[in-house]
mmCIF file of C-alpha atoms and ligand atoms in Angstrom:
data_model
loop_
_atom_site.group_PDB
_atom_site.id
_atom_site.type_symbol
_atom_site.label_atom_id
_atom_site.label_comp_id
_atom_site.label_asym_id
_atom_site.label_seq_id
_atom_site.Cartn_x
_atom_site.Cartn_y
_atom_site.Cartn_z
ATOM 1 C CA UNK A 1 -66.760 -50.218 -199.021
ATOM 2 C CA UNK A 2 -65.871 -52.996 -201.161
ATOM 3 C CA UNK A 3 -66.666 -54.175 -204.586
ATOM 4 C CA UNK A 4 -67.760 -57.831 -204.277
ATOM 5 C CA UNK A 5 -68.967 -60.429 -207.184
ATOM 6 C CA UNK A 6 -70.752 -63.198 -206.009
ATOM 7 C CA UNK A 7 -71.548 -66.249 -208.268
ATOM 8 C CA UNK A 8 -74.553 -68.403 -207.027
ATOM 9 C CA UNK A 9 -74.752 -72.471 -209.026
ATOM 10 C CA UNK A 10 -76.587 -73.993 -209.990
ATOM 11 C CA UNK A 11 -78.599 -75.629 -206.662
ATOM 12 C CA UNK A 12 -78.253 -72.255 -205.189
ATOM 13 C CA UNK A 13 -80.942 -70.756 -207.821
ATOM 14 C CA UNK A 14 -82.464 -74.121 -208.047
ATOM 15 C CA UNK A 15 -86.054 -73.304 -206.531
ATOM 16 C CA UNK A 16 -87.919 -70.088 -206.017
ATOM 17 C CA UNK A 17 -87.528 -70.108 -202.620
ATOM 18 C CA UNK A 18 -83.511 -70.804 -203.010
ATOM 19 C CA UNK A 19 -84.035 -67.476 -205.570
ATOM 20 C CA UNK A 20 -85.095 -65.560 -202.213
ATOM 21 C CA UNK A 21 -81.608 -66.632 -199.858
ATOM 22 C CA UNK A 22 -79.696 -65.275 -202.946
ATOM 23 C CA UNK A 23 -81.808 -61.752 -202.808
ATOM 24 C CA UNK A 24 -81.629 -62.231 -198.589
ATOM 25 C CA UNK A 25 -77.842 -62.222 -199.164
ATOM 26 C CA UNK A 26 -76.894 -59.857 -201.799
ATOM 27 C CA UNK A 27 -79.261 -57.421 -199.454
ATOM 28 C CA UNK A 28 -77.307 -58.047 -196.331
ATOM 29 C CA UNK A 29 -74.003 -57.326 -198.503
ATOM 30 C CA UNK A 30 -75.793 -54.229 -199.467
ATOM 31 C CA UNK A 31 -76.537 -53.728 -196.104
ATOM 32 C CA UNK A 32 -72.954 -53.710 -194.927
ATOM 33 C CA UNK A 33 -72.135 -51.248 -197.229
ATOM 34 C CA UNK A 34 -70.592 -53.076 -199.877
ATOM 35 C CA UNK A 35 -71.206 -52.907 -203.889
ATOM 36 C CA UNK A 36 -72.284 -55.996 -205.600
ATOM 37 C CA UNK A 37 -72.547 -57.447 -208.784
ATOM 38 C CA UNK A 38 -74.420 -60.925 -209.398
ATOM 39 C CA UNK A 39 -73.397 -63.501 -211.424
ATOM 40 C CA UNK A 40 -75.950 -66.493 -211.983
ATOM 41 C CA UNK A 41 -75.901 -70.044 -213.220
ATOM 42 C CA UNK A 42 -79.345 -71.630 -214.825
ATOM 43 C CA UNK A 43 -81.432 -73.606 -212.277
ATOM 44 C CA UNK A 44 -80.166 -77.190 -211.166
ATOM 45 C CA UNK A 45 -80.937 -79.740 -213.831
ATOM 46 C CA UNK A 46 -81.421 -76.850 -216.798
ATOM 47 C CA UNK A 47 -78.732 -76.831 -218.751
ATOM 48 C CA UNK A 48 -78.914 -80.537 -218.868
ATOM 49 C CA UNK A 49 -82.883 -80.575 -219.548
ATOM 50 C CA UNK A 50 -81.834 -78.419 -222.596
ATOM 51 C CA UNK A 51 -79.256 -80.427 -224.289
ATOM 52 C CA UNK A 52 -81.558 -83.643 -223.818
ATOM 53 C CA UNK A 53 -84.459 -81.578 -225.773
ATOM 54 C CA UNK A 54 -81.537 -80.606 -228.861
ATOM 55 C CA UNK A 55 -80.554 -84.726 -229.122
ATOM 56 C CA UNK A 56 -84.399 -85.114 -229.345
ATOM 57 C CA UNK A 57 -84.515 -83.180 -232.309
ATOM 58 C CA UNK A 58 -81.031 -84.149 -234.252
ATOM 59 C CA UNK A 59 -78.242 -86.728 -233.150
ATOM 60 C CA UNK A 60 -75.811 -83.863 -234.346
ATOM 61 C CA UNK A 61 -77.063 -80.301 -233.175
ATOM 62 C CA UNK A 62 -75.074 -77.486 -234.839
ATOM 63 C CA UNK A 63 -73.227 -75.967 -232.504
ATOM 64 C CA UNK A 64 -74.284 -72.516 -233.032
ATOM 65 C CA UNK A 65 -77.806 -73.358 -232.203
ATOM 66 C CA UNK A 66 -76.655 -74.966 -229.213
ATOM 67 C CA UNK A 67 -75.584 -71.791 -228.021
ATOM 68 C CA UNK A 68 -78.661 -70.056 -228.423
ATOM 69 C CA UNK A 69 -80.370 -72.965 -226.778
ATOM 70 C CA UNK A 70 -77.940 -73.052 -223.560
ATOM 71 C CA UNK A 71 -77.985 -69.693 -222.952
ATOM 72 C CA UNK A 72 -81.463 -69.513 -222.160
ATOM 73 C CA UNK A 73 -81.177 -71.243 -219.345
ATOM 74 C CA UNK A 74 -78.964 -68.102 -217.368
ATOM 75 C CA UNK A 75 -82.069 -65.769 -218.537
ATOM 76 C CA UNK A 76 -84.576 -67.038 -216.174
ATOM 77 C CA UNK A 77 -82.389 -67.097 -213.277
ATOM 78 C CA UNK A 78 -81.276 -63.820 -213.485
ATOM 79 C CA UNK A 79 -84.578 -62.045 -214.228
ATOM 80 C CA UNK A 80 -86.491 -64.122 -211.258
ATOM 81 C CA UNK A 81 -83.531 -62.692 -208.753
ATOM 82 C CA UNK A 82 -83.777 -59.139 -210.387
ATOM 83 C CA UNK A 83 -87.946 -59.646 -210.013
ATOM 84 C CA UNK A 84 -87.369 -60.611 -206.033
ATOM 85 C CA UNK A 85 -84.644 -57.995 -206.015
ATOM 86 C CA UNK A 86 -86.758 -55.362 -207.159
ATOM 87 C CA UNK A 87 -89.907 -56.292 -205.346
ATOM 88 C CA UNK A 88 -87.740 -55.398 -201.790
ATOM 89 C CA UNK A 89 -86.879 -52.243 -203.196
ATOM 90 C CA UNK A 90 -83.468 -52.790 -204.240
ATOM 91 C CA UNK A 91 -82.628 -51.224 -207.583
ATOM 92 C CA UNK A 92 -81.618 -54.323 -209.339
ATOM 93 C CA UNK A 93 -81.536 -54.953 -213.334
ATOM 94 C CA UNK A 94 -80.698 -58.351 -215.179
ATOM 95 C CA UNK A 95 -78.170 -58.645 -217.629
ATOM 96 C CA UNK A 96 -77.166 -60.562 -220.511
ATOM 97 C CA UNK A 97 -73.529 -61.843 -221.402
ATOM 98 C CA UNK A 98 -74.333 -59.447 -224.402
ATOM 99 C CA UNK A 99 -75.243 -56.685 -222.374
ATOM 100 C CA UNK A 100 -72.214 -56.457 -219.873
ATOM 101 C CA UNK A 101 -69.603 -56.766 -223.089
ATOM 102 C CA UNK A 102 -68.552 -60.188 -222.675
ATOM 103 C CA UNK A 103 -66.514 -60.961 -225.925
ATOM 104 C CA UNK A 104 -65.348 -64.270 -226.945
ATOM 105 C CA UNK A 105 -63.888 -66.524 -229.692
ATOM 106 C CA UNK A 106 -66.152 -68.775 -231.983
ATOM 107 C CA UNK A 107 -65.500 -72.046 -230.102
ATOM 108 C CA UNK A 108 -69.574 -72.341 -230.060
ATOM 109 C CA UNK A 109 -70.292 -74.630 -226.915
ATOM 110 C CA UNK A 110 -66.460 -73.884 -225.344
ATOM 111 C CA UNK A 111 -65.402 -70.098 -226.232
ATOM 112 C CA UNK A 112 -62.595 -68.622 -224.736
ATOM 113 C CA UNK A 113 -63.050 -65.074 -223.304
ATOM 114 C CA UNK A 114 -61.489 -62.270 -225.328
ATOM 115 C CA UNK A 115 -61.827 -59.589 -223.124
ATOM 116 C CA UNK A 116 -64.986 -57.766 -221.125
ATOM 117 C CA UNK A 117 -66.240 -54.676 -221.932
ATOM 118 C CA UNK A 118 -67.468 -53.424 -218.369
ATOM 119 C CA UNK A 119 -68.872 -49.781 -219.339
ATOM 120 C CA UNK A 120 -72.080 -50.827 -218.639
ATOM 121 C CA UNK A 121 -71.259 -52.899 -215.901
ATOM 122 C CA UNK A 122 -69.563 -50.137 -214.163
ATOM 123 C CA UNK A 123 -72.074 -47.146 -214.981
ATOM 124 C CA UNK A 124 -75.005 -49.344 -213.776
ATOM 125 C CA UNK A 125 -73.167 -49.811 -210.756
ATOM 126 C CA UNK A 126 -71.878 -45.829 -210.330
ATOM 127 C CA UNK A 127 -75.793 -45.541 -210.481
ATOM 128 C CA UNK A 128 -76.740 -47.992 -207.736
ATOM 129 C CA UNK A 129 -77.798 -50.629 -209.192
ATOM 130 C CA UNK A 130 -76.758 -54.073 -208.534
ATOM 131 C CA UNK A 131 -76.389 -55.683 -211.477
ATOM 132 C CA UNK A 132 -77.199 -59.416 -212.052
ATOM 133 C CA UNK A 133 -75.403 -61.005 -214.611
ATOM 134 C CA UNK A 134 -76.221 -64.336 -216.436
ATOM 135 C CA UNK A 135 -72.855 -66.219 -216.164
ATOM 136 C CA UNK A 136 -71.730 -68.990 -219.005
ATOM 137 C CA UNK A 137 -72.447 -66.695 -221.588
ATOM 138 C CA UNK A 138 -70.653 -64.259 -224.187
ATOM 139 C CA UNK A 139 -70.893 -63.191 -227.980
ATOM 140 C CA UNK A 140 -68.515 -63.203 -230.587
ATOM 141 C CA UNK A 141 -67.300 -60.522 -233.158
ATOM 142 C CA UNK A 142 -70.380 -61.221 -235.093
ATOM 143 C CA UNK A 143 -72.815 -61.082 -232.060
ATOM 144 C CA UNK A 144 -73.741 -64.826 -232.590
ATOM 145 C CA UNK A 145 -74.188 -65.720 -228.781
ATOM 146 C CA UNK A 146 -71.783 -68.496 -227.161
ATOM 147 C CA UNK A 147 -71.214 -70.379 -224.244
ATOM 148 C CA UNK A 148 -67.946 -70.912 -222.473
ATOM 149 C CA UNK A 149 -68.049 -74.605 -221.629
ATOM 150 C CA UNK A 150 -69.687 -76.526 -219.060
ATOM 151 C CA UNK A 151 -69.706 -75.388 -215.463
ATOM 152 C CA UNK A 152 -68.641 -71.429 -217.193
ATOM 153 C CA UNK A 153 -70.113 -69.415 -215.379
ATOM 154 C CA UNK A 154 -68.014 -69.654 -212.745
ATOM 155 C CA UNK A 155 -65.300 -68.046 -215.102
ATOM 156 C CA UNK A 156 -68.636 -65.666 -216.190
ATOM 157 C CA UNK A 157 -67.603 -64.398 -212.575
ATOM 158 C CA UNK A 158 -63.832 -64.046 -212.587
ATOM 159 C CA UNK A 159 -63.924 -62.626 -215.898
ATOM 160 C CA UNK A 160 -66.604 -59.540 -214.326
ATOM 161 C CA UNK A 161 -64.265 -59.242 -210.888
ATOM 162 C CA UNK A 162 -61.338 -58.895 -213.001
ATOM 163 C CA UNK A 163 -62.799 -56.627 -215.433
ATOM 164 C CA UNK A 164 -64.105 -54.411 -212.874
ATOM 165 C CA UNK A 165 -61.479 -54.805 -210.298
ATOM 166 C CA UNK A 166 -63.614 -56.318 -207.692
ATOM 167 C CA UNK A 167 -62.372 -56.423 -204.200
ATOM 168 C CA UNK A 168 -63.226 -60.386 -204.248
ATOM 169 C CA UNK A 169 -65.180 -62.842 -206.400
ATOM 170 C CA UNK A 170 -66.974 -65.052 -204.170
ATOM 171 C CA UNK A 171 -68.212 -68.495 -205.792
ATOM 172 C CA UNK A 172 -71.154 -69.704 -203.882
ATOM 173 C CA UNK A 173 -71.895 -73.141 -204.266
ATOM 174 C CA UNK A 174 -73.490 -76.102 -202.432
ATOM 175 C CA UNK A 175 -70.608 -76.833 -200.395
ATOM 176 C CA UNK A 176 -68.779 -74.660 -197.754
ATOM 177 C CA UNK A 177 -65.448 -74.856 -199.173
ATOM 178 C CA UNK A 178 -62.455 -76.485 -201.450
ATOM 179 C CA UNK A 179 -61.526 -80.118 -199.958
ATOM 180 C CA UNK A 180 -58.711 -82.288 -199.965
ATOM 181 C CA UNK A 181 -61.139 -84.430 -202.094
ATOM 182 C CA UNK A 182 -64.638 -84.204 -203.324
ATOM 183 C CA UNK A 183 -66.691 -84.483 -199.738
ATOM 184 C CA UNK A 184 -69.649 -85.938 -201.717
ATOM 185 C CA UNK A 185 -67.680 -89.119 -202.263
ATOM 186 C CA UNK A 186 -65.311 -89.078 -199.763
ATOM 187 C CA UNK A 187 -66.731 -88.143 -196.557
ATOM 188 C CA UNK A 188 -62.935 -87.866 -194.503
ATOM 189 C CA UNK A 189 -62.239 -85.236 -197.079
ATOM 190 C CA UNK A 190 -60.564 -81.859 -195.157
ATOM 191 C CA UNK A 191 -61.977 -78.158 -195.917
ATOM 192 C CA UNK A 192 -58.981 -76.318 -197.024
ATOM 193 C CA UNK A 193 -58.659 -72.691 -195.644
ATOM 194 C CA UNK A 194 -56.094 -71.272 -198.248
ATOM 195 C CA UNK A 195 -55.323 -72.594 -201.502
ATOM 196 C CA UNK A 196 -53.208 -71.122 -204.106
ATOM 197 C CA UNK A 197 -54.002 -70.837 -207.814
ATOM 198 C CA UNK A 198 -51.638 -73.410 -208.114
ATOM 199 C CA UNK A 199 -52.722 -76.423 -206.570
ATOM 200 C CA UNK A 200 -56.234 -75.062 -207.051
ATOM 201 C CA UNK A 201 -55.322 -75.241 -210.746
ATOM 202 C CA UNK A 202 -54.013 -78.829 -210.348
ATOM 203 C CA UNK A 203 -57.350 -79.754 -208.441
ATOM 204 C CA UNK A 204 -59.740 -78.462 -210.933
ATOM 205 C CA UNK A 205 -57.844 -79.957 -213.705
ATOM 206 C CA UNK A 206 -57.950 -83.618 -212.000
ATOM 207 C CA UNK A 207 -61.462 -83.566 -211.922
ATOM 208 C CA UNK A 208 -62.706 -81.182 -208.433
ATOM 209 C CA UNK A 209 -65.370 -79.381 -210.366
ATOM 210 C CA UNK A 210 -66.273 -76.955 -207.483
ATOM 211 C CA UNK A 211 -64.076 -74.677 -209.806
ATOM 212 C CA UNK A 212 -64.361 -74.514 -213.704
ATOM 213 C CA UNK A 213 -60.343 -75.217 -214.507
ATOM 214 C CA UNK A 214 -60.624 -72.372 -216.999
ATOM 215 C CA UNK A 215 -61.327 -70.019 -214.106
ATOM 216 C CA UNK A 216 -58.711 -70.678 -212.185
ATOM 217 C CA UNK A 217 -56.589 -70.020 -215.125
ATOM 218 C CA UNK A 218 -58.056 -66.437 -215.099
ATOM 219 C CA UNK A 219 -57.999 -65.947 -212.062
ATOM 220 C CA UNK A 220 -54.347 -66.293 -211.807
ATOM 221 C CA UNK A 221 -53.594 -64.670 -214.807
ATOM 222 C CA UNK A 222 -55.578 -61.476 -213.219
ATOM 223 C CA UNK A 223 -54.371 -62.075 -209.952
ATOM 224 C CA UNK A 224 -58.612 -62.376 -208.457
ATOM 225 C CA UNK A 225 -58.814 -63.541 -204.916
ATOM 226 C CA UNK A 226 -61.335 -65.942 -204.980
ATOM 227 C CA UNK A 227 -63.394 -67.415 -202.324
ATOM 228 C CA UNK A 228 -65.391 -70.696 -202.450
ATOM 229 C CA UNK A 229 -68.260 -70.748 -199.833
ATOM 230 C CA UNK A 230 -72.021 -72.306 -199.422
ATOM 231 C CA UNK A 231 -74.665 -70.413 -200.042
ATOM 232 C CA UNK A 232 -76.780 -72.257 -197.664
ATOM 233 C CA UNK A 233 -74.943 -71.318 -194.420
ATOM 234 C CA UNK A 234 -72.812 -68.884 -192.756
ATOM 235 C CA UNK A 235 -69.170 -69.431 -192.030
ATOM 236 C CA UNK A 236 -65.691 -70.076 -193.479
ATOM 237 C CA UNK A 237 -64.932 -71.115 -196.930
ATOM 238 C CA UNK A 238 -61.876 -71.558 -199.134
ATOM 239 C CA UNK A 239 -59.556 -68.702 -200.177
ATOM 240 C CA UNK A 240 -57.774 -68.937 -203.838
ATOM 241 C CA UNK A 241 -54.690 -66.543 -203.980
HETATM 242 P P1 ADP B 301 -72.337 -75.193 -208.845
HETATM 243 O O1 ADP B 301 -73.582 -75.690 -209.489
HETATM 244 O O2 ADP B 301 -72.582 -74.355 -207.635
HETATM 245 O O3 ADP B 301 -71.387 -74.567 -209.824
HETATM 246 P P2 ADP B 301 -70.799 -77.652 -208.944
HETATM 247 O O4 ADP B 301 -71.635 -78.891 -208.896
HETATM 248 O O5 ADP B 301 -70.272 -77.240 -210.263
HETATM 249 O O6 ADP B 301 -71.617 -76.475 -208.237
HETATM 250 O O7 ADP B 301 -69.550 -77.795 -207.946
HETATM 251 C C1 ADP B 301 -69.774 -78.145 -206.586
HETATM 252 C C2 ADP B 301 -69.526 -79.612 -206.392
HETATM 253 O O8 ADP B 301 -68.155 -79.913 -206.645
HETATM 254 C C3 ADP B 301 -69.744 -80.135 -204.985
HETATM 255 O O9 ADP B 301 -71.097 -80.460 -204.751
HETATM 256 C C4 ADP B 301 -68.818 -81.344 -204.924
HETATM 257 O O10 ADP B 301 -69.533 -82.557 -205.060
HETATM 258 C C5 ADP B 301 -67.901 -81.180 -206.119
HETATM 259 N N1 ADP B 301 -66.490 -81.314 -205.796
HETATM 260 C C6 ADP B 301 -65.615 -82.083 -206.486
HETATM 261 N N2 ADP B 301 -64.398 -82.020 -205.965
HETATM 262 C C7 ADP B 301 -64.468 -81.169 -204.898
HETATM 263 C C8 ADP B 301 -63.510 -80.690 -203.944
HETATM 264 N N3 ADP B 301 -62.231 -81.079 -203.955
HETATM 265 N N4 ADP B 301 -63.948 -79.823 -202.987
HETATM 266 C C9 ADP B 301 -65.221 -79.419 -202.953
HETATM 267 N N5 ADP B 301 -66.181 -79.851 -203.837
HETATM 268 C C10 ADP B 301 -65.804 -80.712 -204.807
HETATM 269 N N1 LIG B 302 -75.402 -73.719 -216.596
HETATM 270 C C1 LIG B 302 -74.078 -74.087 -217.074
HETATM 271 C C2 LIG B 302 -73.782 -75.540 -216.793
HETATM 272 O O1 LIG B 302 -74.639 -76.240 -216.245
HETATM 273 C C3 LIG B 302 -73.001 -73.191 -216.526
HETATM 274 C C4 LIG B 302 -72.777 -73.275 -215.036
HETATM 275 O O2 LIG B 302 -73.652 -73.741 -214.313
HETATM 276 O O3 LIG B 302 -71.711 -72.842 -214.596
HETATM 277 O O4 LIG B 302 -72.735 -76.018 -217.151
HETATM 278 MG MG1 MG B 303 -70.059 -75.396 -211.207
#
């Protein structure tokens, strides 16, 4: 038995019925005897949506009330997958960045994690109960909520593996893999099998935003294997060691 994150985008909790893959996996991870935890970014297009409604209302939003805005967005994603979750019977329960002890500096709109405080990560999951996460989200010492920078959540999900130890934190996205350049622009571009946090680092920090630079950082510092794979199909991905 292994302990397993898994961090669904964006596109991958886009839709309702993209919402039911996610549950389809996480219970065939279940099935094969394996813990999980869930971490989950807001629906395609959300996060955006949100930050166009704030410049409606003021040219200069304060940053703190950004925060509260943007992390709304990671609420309804992770309480539709805990609904579809629950409705098959598997003991699922939604969580806040709050909630699983994820504490960060005051750099509203791009805090840095300070560290995670997993108790009730880890006595959820000593219970059986797959916890779903919503990713790109902490609070600081005051409990003002924050968010850790576009793209966060995937270091939402290194941040949780590494806190907990996980076995692996897999990032599933809407492609199958790392390339040697973005494949949505160049279509030659080569899947790369085995990357490490290195070159990754190098990659992310040039642009490749499959991976949030921050979290490759983390990663590396807490020595997480990460793997990058679609969550639309079956198959090999990219390993970060
Ligand atoms: P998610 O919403 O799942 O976090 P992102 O849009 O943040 O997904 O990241 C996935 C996207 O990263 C891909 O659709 C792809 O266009 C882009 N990308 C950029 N560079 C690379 C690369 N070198 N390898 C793979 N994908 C890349
Ligand atoms: N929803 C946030 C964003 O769009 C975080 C993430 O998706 O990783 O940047
Ligand atoms: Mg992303």
């Amino acid at each position: 038995m292994a302990l397993i994150v898994q961090k669904y985008g964006g596109t991958s909790v886009g839709t309702i019925e993209r919402i039911q893959r996610v549950a389809d996996r996480v219970e065939k991870t279940l099935r094969d005897g394996h813990q999980v935890v869930v971490v989950l970014s807001a629906m395609s297009g959300e996060t955006d949506r949100l930050i166009k409604l704030a410049h409606e209302v003021t040219a200069t939003p304060d940053d703190r009330e950004m925060d509260m805005l943007l992390s709304t967005g990671e609420r309804v994603t992770i309480a539709l997958l805990a609904m579809e979750l629950r409705g098959r019977g598997v003991d699922a329960r939604s969580f806040t960045g709050r909630q699983v002890g994820i504490m960060t500096d005051s750099a509203h709109t791009k805090a840095r994690i300070a560290r995670v405080t997993s108790g009730r990560l880890r006595e959820a999951l000593d219970q059986g109960v797959v916890p779903v996460v919503a990713g790109f989200q902490g609070i600081n010492e005051r409990s003002d909520v924050t968010t850790l920078g576009r793209g966060g959540s995937d270091l939402s999900a290194v941040a949780v593996a590494a806190a907990l130890k996980a076995d692996r934190c897999f990032i599933f996205t809407d492609v199958d893999g790392v390339y040697t350049a973005d494949p949505n622009i160049v279509p030659a571009a080569k899947r790369i099998d085995k990357i490490s946090y290195e070159e990754m680092l190098e990659m992310a920090s040039l642009g490749a935003k499959v991976l949030q630079t921050r979290s490759v950082e983390f990663a590396a510092k807490f020595n997480v294997p990460v793997e990058v794979n679609s969550s639309f199909k079956e198959g090999k991905g990219t390993l970060v060691t």
